[in-house]
XYZ file of N, CA, C and O in Angstrom:
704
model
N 27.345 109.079 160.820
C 26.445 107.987 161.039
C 26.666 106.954 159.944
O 26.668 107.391 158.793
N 26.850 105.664 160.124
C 26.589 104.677 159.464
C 25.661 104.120 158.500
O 24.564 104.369 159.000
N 25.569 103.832 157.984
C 24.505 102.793 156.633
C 24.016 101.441 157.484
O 24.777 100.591 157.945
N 22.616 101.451 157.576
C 22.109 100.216 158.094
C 22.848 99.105 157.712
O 23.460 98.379 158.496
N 22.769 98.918 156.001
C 23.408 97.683 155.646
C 24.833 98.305 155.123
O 25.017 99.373 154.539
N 25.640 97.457 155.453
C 26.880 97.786 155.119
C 27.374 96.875 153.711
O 27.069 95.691 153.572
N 28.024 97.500 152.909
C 28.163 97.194 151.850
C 28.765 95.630 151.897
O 29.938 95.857 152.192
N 28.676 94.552 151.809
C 29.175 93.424 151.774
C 28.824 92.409 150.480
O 27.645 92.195 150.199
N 29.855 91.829 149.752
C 29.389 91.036 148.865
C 28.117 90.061 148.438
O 27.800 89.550 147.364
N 27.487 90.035 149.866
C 26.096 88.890 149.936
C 25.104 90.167 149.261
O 24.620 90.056 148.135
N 24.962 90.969 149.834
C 23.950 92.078 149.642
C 24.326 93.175 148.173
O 24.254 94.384 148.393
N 24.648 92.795 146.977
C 24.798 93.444 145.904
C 24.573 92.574 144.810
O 25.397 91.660 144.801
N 23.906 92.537 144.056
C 24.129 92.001 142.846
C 24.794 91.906 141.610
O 24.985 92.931 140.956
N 25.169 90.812 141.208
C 26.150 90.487 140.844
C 26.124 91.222 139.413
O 25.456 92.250 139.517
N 26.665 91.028 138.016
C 26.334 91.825 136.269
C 25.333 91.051 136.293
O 24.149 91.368 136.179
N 26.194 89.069 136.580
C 25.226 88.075 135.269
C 23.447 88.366 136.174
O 22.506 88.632 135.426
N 23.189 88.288 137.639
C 22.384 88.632 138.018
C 21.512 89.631 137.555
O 20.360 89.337 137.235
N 22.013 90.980 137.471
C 20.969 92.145 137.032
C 21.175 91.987 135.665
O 20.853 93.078 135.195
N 21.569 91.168 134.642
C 21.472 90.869 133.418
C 20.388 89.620 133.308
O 19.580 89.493 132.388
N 20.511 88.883 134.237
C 19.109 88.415 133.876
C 18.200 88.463 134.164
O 17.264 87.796 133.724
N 18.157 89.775 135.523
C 17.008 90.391 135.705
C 16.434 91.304 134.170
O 15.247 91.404 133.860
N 17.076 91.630 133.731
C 16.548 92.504 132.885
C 15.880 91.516 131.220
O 14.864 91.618 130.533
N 17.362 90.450 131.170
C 16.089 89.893 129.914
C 14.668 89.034 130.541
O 13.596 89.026 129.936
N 14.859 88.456 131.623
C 13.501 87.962 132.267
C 12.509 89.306 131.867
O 11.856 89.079 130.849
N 12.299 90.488 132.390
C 11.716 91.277 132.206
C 11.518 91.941 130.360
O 10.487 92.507 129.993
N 12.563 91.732 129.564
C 12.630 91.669 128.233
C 11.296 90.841 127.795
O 10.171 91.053 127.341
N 11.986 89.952 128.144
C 10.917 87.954 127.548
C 9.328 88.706 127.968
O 8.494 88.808 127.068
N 8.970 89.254 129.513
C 7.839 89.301 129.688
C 7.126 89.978 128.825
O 5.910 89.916 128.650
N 8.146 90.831 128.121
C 7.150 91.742 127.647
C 7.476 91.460 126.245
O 6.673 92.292 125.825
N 7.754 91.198 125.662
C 7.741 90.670 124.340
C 6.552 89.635 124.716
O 5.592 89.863 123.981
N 6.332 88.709 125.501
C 5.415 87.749 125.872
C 4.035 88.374 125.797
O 3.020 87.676 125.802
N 4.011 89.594 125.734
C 2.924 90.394 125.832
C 2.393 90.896 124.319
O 1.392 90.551 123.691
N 3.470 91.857 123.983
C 3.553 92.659 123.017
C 3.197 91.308 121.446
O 2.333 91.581 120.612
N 3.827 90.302 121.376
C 4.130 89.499 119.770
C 2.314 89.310 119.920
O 1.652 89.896 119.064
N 1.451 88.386 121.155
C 0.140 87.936 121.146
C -0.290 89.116 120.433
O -0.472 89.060 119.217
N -0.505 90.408 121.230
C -0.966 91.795 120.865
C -0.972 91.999 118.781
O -1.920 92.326 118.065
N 0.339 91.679 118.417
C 0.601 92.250 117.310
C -0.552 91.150 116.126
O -1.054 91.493 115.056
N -0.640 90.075 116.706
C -1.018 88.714 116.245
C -2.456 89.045 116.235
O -3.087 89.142 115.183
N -2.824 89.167 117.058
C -3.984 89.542 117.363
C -4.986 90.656 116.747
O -6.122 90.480 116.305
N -4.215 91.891 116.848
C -4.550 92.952 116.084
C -4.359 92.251 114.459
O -5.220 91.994 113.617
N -3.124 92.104 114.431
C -3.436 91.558 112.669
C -4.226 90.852 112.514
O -4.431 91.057 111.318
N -5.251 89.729 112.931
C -5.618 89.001 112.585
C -7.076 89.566 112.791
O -7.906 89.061 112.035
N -7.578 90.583 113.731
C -8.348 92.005 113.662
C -9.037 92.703 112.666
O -10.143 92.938 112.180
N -7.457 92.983 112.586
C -7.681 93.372 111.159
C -8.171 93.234 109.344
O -8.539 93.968 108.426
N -7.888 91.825 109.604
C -7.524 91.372 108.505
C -9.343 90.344 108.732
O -9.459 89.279 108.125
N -10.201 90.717 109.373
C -11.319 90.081 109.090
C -12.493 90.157 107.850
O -13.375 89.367 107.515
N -12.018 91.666 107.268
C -12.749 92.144 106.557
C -12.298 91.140 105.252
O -13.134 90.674 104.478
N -11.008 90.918 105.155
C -10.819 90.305 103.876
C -10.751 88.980 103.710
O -10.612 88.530 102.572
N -10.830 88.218 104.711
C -11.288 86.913 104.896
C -12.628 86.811 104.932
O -13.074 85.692 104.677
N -13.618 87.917 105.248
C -15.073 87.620 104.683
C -15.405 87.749 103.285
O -16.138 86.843 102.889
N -15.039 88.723 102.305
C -14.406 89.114 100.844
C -13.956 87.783 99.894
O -14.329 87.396 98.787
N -12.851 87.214 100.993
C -12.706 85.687 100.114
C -13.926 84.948 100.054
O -14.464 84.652 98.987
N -14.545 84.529 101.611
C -15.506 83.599 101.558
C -16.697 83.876 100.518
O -16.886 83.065 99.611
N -17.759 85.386 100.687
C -18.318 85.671 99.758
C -18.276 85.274 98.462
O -19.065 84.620 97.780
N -16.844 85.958 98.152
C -16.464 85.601 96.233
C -16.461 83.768 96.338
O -16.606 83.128 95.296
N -16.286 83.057 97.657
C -16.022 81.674 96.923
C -17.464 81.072 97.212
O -17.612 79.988 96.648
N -18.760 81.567 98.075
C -19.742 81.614 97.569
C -20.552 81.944 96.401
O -21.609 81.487 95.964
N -19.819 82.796 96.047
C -21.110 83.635 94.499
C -20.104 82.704 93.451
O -20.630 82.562 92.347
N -18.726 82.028 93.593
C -18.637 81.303 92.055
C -19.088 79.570 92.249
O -19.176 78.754 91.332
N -19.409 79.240 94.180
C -20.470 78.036 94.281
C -21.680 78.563 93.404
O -22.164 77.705 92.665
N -22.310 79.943 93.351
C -23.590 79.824 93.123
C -23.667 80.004 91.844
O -24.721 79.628 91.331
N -22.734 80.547 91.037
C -22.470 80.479 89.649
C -22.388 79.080 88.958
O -22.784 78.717 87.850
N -21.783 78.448 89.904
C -21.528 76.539 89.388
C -23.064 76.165 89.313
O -23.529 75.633 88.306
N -23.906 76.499 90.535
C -24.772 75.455 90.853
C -25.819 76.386 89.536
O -26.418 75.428 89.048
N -26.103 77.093 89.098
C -27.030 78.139 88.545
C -26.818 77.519 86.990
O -27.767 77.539 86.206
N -25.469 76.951 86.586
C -24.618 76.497 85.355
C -25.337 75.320 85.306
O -26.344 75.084 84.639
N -24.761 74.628 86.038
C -25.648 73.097 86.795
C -26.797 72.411 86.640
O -27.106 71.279 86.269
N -27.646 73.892 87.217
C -29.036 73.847 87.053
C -29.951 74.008 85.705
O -31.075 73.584 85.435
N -28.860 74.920 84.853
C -29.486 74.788 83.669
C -28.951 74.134 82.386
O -29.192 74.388 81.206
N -28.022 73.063 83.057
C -27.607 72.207 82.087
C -28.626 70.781 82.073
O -28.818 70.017 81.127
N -29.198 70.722 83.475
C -30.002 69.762 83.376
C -31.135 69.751 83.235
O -31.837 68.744 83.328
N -31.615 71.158 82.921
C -32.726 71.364 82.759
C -33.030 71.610 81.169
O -34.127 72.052 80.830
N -31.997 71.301 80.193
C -32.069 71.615 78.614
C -32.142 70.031 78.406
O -32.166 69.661 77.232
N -32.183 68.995 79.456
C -32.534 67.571 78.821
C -33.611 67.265 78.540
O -34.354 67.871 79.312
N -34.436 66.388 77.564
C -35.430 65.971 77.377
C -35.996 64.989 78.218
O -36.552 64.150 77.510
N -36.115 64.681 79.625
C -36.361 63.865 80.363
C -37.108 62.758 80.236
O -36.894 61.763 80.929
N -37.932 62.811 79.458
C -39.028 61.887 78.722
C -38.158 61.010 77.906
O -38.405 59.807 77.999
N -37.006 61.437 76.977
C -36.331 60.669 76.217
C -35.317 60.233 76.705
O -34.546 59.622 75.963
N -34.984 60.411 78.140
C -34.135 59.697 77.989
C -33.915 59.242 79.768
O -33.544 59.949 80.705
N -34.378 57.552 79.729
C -34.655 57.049 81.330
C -33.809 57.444 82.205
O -34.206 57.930 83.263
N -32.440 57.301 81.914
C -31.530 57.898 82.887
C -31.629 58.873 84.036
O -31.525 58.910 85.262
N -31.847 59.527 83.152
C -32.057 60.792 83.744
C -33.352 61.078 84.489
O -33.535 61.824 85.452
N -34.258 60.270 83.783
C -35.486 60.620 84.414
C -35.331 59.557 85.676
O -35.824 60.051 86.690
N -34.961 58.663 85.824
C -34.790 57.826 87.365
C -34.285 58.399 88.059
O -34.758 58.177 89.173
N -32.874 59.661 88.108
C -32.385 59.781 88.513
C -32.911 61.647 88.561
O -32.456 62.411 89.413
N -33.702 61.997 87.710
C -34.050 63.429 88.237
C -34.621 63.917 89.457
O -34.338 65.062 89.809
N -35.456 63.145 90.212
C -35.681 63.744 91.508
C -34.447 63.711 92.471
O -34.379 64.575 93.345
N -33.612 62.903 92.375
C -32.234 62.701 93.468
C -31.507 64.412 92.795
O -31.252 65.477 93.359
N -31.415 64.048 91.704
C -30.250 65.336 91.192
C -31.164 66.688 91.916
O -30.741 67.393 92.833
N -32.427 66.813 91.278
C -32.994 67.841 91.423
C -33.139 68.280 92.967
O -33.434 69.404 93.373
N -32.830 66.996 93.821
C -33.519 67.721 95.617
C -31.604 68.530 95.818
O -31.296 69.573 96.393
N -30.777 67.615 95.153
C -29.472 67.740 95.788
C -29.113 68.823 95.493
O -28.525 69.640 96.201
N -29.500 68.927 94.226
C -29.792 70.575 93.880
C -29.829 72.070 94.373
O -29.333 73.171 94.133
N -30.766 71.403 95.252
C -31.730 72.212 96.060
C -31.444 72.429 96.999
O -31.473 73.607 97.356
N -31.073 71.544 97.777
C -29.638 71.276 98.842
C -28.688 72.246 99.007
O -28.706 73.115 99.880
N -27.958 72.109 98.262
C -27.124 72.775 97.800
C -26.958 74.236 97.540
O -25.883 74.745 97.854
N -28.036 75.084 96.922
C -28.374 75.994 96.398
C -28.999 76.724 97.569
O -28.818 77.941 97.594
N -29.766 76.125 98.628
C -30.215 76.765 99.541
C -29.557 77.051 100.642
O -29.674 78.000 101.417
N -28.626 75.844 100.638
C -27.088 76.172 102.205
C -26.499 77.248 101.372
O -26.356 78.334 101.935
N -26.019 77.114 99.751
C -25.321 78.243 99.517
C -25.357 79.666 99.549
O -24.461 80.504 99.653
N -27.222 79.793 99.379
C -27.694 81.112 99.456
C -27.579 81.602 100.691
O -27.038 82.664 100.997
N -28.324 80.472 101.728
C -28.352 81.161 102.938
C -27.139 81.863 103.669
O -27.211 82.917 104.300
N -26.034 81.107 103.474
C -24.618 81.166 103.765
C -24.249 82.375 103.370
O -23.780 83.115 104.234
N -24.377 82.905 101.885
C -24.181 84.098 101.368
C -24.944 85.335 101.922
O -24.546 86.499 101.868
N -26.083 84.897 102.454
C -27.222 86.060 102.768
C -26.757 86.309 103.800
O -26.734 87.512 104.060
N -26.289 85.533 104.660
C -25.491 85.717 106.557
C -23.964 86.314 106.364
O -23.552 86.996 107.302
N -23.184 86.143 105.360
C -21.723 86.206 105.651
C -21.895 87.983 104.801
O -20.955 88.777 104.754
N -23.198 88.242 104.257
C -23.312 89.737 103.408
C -23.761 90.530 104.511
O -23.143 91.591 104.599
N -24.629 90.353 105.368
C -25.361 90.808 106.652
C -24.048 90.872 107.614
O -24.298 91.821 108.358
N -22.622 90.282 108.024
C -21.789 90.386 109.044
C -20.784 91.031 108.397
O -19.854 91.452 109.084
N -20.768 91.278 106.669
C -19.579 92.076 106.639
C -20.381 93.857 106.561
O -19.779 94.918 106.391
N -21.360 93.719 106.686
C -21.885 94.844 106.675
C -21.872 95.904 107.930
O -21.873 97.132 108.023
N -21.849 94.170 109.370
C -22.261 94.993 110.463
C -20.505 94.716 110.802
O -20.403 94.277 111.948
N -19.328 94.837 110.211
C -17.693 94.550 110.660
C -17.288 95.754 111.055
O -16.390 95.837 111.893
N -17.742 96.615 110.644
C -17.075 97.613 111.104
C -15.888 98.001 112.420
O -14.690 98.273 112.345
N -16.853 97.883 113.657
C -16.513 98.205 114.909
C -15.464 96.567 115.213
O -15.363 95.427 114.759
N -15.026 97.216 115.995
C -13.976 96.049 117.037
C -14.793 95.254 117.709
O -14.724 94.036 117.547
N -15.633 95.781 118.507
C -16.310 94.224 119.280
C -16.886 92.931 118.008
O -16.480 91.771 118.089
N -17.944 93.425 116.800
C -18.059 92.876 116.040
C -17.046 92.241 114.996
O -17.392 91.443 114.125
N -15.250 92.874 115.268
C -14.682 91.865 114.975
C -14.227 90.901 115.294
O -13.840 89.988 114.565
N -14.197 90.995 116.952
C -13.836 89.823 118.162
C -14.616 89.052 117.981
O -14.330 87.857 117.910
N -15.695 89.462 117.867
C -16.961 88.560 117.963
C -16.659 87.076 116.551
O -16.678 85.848 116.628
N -16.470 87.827 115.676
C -16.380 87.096 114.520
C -15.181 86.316 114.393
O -15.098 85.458 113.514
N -14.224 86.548 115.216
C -12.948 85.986 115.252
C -12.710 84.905 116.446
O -11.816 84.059 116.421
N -13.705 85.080 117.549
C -14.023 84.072 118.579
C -15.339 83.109 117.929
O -15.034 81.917 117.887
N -16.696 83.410 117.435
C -17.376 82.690 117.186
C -17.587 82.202 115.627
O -17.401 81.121 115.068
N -18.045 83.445 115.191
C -18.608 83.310 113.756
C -17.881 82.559 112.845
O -18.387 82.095 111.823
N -16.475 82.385 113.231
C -15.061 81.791 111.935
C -15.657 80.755 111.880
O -16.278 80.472 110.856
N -15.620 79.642 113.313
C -15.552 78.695 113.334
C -16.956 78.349 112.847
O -16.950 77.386 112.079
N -18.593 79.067 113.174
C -19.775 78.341 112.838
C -19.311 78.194 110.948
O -19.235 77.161 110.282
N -19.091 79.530 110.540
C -19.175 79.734 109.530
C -17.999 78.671 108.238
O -18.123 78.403 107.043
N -16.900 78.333 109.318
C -16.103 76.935 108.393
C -17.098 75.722 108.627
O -17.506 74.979 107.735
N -17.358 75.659 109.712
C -18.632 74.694 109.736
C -20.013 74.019 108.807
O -20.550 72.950 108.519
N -20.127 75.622 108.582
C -21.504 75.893 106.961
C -20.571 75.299 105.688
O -20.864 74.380 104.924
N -19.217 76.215 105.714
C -18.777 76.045 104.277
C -18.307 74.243 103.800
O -18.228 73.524 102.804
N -18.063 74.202 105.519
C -17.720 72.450 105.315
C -18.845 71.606 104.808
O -18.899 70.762 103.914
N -19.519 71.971 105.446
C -21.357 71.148 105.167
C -21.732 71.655 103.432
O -22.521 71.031 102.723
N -21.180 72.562 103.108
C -21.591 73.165 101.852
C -20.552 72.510 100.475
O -20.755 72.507 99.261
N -19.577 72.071 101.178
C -18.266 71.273 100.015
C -19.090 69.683 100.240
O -19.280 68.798 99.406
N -19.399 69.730 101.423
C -19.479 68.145 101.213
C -20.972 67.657 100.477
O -21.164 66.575 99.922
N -21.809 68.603 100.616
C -23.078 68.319 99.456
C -22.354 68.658 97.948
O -22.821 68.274 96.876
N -21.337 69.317 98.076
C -21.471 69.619 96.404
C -20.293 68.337 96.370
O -20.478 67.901 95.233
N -19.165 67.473 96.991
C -18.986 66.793 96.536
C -19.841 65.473 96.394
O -19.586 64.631 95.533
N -20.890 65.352 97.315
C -22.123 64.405 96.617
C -22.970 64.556 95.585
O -23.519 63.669 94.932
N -23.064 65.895 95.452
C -23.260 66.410 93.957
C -22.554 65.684 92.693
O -22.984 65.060 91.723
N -21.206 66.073 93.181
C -20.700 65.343 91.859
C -20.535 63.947 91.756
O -20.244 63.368 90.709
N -20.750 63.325 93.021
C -21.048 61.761 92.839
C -22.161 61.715 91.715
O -22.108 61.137 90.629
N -23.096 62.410 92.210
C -24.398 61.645 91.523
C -23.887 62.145 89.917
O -24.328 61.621 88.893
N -23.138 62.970 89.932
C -22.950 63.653 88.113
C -21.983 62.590 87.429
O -22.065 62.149 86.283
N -20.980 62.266 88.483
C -20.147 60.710 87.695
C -21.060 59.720 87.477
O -21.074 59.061 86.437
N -21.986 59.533 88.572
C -23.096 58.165 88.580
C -24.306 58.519 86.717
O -24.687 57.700 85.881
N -24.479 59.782 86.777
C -25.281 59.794 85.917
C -24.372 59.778 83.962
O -24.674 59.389 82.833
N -23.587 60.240 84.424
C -22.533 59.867 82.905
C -22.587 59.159 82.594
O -23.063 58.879 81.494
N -21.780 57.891 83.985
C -21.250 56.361 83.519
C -22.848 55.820 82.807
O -22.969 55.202 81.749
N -23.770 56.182 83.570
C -25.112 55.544 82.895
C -25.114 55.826 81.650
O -25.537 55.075 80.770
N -24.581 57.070 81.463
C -25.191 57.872 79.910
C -24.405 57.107 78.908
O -24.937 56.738 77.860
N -22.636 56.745 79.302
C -21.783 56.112 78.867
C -22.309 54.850 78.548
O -22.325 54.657 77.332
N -22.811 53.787 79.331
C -23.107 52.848 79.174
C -24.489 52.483 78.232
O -24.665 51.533 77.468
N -25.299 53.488 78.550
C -26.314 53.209 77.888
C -25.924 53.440 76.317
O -26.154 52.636 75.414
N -25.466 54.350 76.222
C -24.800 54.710 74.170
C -23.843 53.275 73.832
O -24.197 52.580 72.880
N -22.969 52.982 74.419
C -22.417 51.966 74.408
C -23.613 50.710 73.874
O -23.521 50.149 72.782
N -24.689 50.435 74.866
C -25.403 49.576 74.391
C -25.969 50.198 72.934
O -26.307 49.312 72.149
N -26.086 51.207 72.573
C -27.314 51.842 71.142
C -25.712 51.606 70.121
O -25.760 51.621 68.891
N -24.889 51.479 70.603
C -23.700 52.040 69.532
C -23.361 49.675 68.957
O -23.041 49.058 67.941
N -23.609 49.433 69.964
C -23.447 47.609 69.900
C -24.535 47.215 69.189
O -24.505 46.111 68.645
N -25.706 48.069 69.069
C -26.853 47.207 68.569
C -27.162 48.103 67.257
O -28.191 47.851 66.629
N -26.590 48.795 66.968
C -26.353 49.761 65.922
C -25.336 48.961 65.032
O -25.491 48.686 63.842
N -24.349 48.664 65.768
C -23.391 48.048 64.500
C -24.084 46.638 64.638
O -24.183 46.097 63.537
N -24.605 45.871 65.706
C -25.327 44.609 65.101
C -26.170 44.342 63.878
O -26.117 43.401 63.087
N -26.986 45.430 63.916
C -28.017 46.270 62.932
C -27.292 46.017 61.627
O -27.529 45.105 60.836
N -26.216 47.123 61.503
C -25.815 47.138 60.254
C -24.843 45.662 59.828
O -24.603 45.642 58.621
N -24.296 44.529 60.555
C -23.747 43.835 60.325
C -24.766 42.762 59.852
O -24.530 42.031 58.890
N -25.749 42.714 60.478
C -27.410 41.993 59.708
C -27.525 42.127 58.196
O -27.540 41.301 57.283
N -27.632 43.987 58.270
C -27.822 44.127 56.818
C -26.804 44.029 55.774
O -26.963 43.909 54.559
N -26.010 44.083 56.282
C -24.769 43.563 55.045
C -25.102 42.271 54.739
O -25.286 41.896 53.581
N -25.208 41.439 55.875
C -25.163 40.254 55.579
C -26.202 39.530 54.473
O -26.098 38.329 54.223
């Protein structure tokens, strides 16, 4: 008995053919497998990207704590500058100190609950992004922070400048 199809050149495939059947099928699955590896690493690796953020919270809160009690050893009474300008420093302060805490109190509470895999998806689909969000909002008060700390120098600068001009006026009187 015969073979339905009879062997003829149309009906066989060719090397280069079943050679690129096979890397097509290669590609797919590498197409699969590299996302997978990417993925898992980046999985993985949530615990220590919360570790960074923390530590670069607690040395914000070390700055602002430094901060706080550098301006609080001024004599405010003696010296106007500062006192025009102490309620602005003091709210920005505050500002500041309270996004930082809160930020710290939430990112200590999610590395606590990291454990499991869904809670790291979770954190890797939502939480990254709220949480660059906070830290963004949290750089950009402390670089208005340091506006107001250049703004309050140049005053401090300027004002000695005037005591240091009328000081040597002073003494150029009394020579005279």
């Amino acid at each position: 008995m015969s073979s339905l199809c009879p062997q003829c050149p149309d009906c066989s495939d060719s090397p280069l053919s079943t050679t690129a059947n096979i890397l097509g099928i290669l590609t797919f699955m590498v197409s699969l497998i590299i996302p997978s590896i990417v993925f898992a690493t980046v999985i993985r690796d949530v615990d220590k990207e919360l570790n960074y953020l923390i530590h670069s919270l607690e040395e914000i809160g070390h700055e602002i704590k430094y901060t706080r009690d550098y301006y609080h050893q001024f004599a405010v009474e003696a010296d106007a500058d500062l006192e025009a300008m102490q309620s602005i420093i003091k709210a920005n302060l505050e500002e500041l100190s309270s996004t930082q805490i809160r930020l710290y109190k939430r990112l200590q509470g999610e590395q606590k609950t990291i454990g499991n895999l869904s809670t790291r998806i979770k954190w890797w689909y939502k939480e990254k992004d709220a949480t660059a969000a906070e830290m963004f909002q949290l750089q950009s008060r402390k670089h208005h922070f340091t506006t107001l700390q250049i703004i309050f120098l140049m005053k401090q600068v300027r004002s000695q400048r005037g005591s240091i001009e009328r000081t040597e006026r002073n003494t150029y009187i009394l020579r005279s």
